Coordinates of C-alpha atoms and ligand atoms in Angstrom, one line a residue:
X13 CA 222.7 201.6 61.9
X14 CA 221.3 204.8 62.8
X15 CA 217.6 204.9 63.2
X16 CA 215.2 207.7 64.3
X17 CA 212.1 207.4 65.5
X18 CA 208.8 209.8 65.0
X19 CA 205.8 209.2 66.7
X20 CA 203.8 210.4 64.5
X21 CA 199.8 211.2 65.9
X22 CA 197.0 209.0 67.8
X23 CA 198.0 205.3 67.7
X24 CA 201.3 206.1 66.6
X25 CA 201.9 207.1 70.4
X26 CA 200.4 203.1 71.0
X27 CA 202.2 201.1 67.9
X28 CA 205.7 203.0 67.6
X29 CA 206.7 201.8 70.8
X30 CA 205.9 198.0 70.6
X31 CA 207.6 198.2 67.2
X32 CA 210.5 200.1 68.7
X33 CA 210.7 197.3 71.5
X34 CA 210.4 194.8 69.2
X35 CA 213.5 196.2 67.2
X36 CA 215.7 196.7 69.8
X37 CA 215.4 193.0 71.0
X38 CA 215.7 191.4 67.9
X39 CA 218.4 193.7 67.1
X40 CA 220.2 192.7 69.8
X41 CA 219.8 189.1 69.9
X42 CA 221.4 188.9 66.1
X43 CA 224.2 191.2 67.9
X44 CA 223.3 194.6 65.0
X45 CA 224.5 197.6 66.4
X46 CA 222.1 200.3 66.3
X47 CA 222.0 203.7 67.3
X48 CA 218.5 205.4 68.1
X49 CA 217.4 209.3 68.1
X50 CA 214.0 210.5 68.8
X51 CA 212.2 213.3 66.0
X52 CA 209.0 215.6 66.8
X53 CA 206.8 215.5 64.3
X54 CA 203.1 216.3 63.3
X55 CA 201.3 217.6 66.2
X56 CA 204.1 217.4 68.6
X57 CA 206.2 219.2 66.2
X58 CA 203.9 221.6 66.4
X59 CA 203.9 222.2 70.1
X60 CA 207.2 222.4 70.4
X61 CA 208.6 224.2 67.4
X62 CA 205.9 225.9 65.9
X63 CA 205.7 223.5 62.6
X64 CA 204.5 220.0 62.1
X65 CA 207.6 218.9 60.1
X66 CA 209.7 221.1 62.1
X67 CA 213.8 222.0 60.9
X68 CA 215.5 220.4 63.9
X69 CA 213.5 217.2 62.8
X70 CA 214.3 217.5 58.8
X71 CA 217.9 218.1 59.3
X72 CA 218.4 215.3 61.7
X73 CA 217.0 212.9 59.6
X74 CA 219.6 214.0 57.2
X75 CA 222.0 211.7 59.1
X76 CA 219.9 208.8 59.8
X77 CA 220.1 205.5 57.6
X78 CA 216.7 205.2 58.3
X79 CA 213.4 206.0 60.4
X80 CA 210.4 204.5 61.9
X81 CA 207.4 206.9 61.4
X82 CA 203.6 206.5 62.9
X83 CA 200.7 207.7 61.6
X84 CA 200.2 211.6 60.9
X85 CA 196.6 212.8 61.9
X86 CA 196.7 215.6 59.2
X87 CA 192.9 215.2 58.1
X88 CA 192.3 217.3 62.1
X89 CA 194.9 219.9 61.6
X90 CA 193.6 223.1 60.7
X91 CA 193.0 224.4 57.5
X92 CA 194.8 227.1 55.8
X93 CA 197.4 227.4 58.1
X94 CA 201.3 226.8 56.8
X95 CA 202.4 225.6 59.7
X96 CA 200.1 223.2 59.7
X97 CA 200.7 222.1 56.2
X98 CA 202.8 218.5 56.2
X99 CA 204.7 217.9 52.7
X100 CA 204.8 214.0 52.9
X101 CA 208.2 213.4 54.1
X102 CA 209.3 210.9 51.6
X103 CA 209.1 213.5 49.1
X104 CA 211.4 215.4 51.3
X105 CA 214.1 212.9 51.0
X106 CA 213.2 211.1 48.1
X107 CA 212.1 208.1 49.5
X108 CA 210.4 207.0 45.5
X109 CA 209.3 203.6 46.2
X110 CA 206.9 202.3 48.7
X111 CA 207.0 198.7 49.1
X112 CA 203.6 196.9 50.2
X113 CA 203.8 193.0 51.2
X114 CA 200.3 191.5 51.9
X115 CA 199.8 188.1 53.4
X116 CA 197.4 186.2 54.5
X117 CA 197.8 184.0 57.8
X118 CA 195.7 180.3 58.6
X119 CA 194.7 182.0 61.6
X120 CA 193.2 185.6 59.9
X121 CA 189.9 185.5 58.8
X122 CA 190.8 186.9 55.5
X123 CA 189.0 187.0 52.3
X124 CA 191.5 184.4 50.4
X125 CA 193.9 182.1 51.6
X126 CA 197.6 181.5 49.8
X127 CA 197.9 185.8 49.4
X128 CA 201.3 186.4 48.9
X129 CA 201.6 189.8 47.4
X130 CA 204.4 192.9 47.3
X131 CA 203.2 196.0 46.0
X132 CA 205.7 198.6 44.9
X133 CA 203.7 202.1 44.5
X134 CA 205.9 205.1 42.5
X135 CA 205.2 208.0 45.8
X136 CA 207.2 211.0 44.5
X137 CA 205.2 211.6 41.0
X138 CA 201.6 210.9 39.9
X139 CA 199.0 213.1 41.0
X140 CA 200.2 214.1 43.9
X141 CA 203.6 215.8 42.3
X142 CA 203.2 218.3 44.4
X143 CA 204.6 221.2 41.8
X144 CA 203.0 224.5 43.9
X145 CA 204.5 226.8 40.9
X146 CA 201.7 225.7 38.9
X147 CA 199.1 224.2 41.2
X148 CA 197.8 224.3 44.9
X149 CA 199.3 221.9 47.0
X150 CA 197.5 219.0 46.5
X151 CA 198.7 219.2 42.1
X152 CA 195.0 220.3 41.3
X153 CA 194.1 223.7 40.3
X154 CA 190.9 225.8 39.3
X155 CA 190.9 228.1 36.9
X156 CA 187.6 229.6 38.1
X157 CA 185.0 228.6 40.2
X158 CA 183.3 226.4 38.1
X159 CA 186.0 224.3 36.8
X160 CA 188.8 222.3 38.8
X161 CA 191.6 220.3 36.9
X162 CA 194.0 217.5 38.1
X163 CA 197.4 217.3 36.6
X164 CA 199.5 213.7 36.6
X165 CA 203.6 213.6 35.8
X166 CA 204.8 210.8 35.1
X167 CA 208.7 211.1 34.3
X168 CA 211.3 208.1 32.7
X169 CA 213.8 209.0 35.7
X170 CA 210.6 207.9 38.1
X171 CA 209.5 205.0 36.5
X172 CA 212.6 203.2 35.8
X173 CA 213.8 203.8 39.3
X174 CA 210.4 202.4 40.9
X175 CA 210.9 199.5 38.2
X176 CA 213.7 198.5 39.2
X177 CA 212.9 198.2 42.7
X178 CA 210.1 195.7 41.7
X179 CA 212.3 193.4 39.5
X180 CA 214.9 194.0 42.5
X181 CA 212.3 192.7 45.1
X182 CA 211.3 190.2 42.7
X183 CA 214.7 188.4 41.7
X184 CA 214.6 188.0 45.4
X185 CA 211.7 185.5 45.8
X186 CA 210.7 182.3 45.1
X187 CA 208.0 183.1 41.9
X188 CA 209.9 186.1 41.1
X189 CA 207.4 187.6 38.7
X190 CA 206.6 190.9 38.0
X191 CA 203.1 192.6 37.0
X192 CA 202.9 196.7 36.0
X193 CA 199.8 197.7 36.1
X194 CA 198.4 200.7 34.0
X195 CA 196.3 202.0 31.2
X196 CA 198.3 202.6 28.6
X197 CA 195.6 202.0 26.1
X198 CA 194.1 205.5 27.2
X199 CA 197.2 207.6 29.3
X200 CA 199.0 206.9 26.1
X201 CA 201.8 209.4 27.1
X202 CA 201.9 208.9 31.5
X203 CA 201.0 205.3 31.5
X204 CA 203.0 204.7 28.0
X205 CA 205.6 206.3 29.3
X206 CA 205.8 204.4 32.8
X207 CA 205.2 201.0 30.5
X208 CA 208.0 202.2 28.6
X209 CA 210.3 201.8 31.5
X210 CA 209.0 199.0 33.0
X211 CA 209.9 197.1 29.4
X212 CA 213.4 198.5 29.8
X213 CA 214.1 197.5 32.8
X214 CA 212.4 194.1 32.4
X215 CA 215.5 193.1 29.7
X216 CA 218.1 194.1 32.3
X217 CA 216.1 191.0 34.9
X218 CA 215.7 187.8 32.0
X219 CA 215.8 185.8 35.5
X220 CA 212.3 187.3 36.3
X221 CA 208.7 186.9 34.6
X222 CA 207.5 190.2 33.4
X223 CA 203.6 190.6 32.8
X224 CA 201.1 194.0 32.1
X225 CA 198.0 194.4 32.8
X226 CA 195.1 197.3 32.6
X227 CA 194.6 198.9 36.4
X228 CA 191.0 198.0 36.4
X229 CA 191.3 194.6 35.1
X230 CA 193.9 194.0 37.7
X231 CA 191.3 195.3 40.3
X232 CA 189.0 192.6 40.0
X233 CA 191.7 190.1 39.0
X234 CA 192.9 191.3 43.0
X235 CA 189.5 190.4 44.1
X236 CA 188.8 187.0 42.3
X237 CA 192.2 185.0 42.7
X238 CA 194.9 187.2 44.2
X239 CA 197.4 184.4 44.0
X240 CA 198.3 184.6 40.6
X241 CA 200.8 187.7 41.8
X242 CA 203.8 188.0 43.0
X243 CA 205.3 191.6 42.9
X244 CA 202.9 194.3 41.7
X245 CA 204.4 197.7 40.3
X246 CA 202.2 200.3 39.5
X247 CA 202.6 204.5 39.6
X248 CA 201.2 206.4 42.7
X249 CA 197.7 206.5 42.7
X250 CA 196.8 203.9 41.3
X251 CA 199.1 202.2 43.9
X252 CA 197.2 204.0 46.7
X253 CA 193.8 202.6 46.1
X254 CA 195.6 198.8 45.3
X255 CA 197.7 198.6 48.6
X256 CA 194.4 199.5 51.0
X257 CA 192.6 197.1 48.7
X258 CA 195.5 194.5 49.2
X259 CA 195.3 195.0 53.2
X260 CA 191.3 194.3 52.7
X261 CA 192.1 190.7 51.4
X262 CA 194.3 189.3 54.1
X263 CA 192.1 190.9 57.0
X264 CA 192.5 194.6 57.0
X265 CA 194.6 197.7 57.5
X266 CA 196.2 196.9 60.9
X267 CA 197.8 193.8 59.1
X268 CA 199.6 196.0 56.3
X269 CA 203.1 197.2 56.7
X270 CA 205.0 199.2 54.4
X271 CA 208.8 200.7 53.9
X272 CA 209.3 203.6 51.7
X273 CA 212.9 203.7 49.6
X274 CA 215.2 206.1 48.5
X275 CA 219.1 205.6 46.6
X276 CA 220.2 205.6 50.6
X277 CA 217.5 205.7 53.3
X278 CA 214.1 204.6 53.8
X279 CA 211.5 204.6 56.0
X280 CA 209.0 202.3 57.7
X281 CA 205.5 203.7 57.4
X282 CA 202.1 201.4 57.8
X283 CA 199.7 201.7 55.4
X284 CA 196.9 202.7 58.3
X285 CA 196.6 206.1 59.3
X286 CA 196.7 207.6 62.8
X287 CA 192.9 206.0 63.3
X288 CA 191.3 208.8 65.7
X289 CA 188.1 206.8 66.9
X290 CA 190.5 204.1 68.3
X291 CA 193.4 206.4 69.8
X292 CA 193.9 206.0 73.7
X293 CA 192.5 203.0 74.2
X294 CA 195.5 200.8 73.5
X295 CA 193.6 198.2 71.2
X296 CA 195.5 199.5 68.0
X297 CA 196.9 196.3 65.9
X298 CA 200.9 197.0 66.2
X299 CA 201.4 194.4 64.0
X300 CA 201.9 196.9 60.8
X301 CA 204.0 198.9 62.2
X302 CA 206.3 196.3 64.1
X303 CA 206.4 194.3 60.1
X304 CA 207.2 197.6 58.9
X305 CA 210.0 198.1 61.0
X306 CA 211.5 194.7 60.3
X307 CA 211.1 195.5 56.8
X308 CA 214.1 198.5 57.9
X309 CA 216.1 196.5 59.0
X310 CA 216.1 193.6 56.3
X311 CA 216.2 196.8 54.2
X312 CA 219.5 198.1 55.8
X313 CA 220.7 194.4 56.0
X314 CA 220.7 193.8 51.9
X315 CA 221.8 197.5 51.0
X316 CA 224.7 196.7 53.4
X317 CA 224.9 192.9 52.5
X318 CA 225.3 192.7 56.6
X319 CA 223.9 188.7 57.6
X320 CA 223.2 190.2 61.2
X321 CA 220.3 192.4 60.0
X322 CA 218.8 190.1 57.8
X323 CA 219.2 187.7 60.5
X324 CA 217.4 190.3 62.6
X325 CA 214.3 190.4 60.5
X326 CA 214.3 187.1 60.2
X327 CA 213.8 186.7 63.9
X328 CA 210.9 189.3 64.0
X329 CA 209.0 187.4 60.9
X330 CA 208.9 184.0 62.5
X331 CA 208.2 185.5 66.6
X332 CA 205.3 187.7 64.7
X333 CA 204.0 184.4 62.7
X334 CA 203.8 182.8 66.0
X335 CA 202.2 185.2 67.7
X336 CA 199.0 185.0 65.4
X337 CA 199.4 181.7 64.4
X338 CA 198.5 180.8 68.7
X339 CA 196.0 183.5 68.4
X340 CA 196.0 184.0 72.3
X341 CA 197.5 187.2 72.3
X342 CA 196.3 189.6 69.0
X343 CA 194.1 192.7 68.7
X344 CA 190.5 192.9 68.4
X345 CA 190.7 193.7 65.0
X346 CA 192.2 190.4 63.3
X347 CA 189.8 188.4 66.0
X348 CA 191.4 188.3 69.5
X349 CA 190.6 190.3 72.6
X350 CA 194.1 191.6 73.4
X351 CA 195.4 195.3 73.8
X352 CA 198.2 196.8 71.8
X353 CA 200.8 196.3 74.6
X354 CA 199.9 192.6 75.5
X355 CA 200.3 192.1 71.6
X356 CA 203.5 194.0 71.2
X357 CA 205.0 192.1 74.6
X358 CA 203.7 188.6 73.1
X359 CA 205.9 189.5 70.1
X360 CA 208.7 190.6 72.0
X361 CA 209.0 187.4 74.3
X362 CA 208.3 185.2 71.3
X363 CA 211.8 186.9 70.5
X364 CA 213.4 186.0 73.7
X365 CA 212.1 182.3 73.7
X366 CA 213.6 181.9 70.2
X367 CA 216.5 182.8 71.6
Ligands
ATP25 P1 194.3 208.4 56.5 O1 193.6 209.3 55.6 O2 195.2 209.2 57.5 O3 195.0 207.2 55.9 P2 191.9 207.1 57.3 O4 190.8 207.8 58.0 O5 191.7 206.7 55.9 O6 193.3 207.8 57.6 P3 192.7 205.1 59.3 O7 193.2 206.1 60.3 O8 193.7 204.1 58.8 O9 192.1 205.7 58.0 O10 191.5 204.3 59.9 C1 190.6 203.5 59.1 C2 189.9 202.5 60.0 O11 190.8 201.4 60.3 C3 189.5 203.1 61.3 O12 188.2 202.5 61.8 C4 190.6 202.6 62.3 O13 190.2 202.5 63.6 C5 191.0 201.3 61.7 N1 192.5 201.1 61.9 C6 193.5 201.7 61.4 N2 194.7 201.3 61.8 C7 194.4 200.3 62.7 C8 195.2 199.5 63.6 N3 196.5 199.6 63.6 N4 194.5 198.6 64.3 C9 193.2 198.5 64.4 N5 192.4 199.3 63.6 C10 193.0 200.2 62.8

């Protein structure tokens, strides 16, 4: 397997490498072969070529099976400036689905207990379609000064792809169930549309429970008893606001891991950003991005149907559960008093001891 790695900004210099470390041992322990390259990207990009998603960057991650990305600090790059402008890199490469497990541990103070949750957010559509013939770069425009107007597009292709992701995901685990969540009753043409599809696709999976439900009533449904879901599709952002809202029931954003999908790579992202205030001081959870990098490799492992990387992830999944579950060596931030590093090397010889 060929993966890259990007450092991304701030803590991604602190939780990329424990996650890379972490890979490499389990990787090698269930005997995977894997081939690393290093990317600039963001501000280093920058630095060195001028561009925070710099050419030399894109075109090598044109052979890659897949890459671990950290955090991008985009909300401190200037304004205004192209070559400061970052077009999300899953849109690139068509990375459409962006898979969101969250689950709660005994030892995490959490909200609820029992959370067992994947969300699969649509990321290449929505309101962030990112069409700059028609609309600035964000999909809004403004007419004139006193008027500014959002524009969603939601497309079958999109929908059924994401869909069957989720019922993918889903035929994979123990409840395998299925909830899309929308507002059809109101977006009768984006959400019905997006319905539409998830209908389809839910006659193709009669193995797996399908279920809809209205966005909002599924917010405080989230709230009140998370455990009645399994795997949650849903377009993008609505998807946005339910995955940070997700990592707020099991104990907060360091504990939420996520791998974006395309037909034939993917990419392990956490759901945190590059978190500024806490950069340097090597107290960043790396528990998001380490999951998120097993979530490559069991990724690479099924698409491949290759035992060794499944194997692999498998390894991470029970040295990280062990690692909290002793709670002598875990970040500030889910309750312990130890720095990134000690975390990351707790993880890592968990691994070893397995072994
Ligand atoms: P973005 O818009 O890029 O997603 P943000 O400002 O919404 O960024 P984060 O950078 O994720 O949010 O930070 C939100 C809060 O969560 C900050 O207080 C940050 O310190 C904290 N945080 C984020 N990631 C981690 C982590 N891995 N470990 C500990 N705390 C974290």
């Amino acid at each position: 397997m060929k993966i890259g790695i990007l450092m991304g900004d701030d803590i991604g210099y602190e939780v990329v490498p424990e996650a890379v470390k972490v890979l490499s041992a389990a990787a090698k322990i269930a005997k995977c072969e894997v081939e690393w390259s290093n990317f600039p990207i963001g501000k280093e990009g920058h630095n060195l070529h001028g561009n925070t998603t710099p050419e030399v960057t894109v075109d090598g991650l044109k052979a890659m099976d897949g890459w671990i990305m950290g955090p991008i600090g985009h909300q401190a790059y200037p304004r205004n400036d192209p070559t400061w402008i970052m077009p999300p890199i899953r849109k690139i490469f068509d990375l459409f689905a962006s898979i969101k497990p969250v689950r709660s541990y005994n030892n995490i103070n959490s909200v609820h207990k029992k959370v067992d949750i994947v969300f699969v957010r649509e990321v290449t559509e929505g309101m962030q379609s990112w069409d700059t013939t028609i609309t600035s770069d964000s999909g809004e425009y403004r007419p004139n000064s006193e008027i500014s107007i959002g524009s969603r597009v939601i497309t079958r292709k999109g929908s059924n792809r994401v869909a069957r992701e989720a019922f993918k995901i889903a035929q994979k685990r123990d409840r395998r169930k299925v909830t899309a969540a929308h507002k059809e009753a109101v977006y009768r043409l984006t959400c019905g549309m997006f319905a539409e599809e998830c209908r389809k696709v839910a006659l193709e999976f009669p193995d797996v429970e399908f279920e809809e439900i209205h966005i909002d009533t599924i917010a405080a449904h989230l709230v009140m008893k998370p455990q009645d879901f399994d795997v949650v599709v849903t377009t993008n952002q609505f998807g946005d606001i339910l995955t940070d809202l997700g990592a707020g029931l099991v104990g907060g954003l360091g504990l939420a891991p996520g791998l974006c999908v395309g037909d034939t790579q993917a990419m392990s992202q956490a759901t945190h950003g590059s978190a500024p205030d806490i950069a340097g001081q090597n107290i960043a959870n790396p528990f998001a991005m380490i999951m998120s990098g097993k979530m490559l490799l069991e990724w690479f492992g099924r698409e491949n149907s290759d035992p060794n990387f499944q194997k692999a992830s498998e390894l991470i999944d029970s040295a990280v559960e062990m690692v909290i579950n002793d709670a002598k060596h875990t970040t500030i931030d889910i309750g312990g008093s130890s720095s990134t590093q000690i975390m990351g090397n707790a993880i890592y010889e968990m691994l070893e001891k397995n072994l």
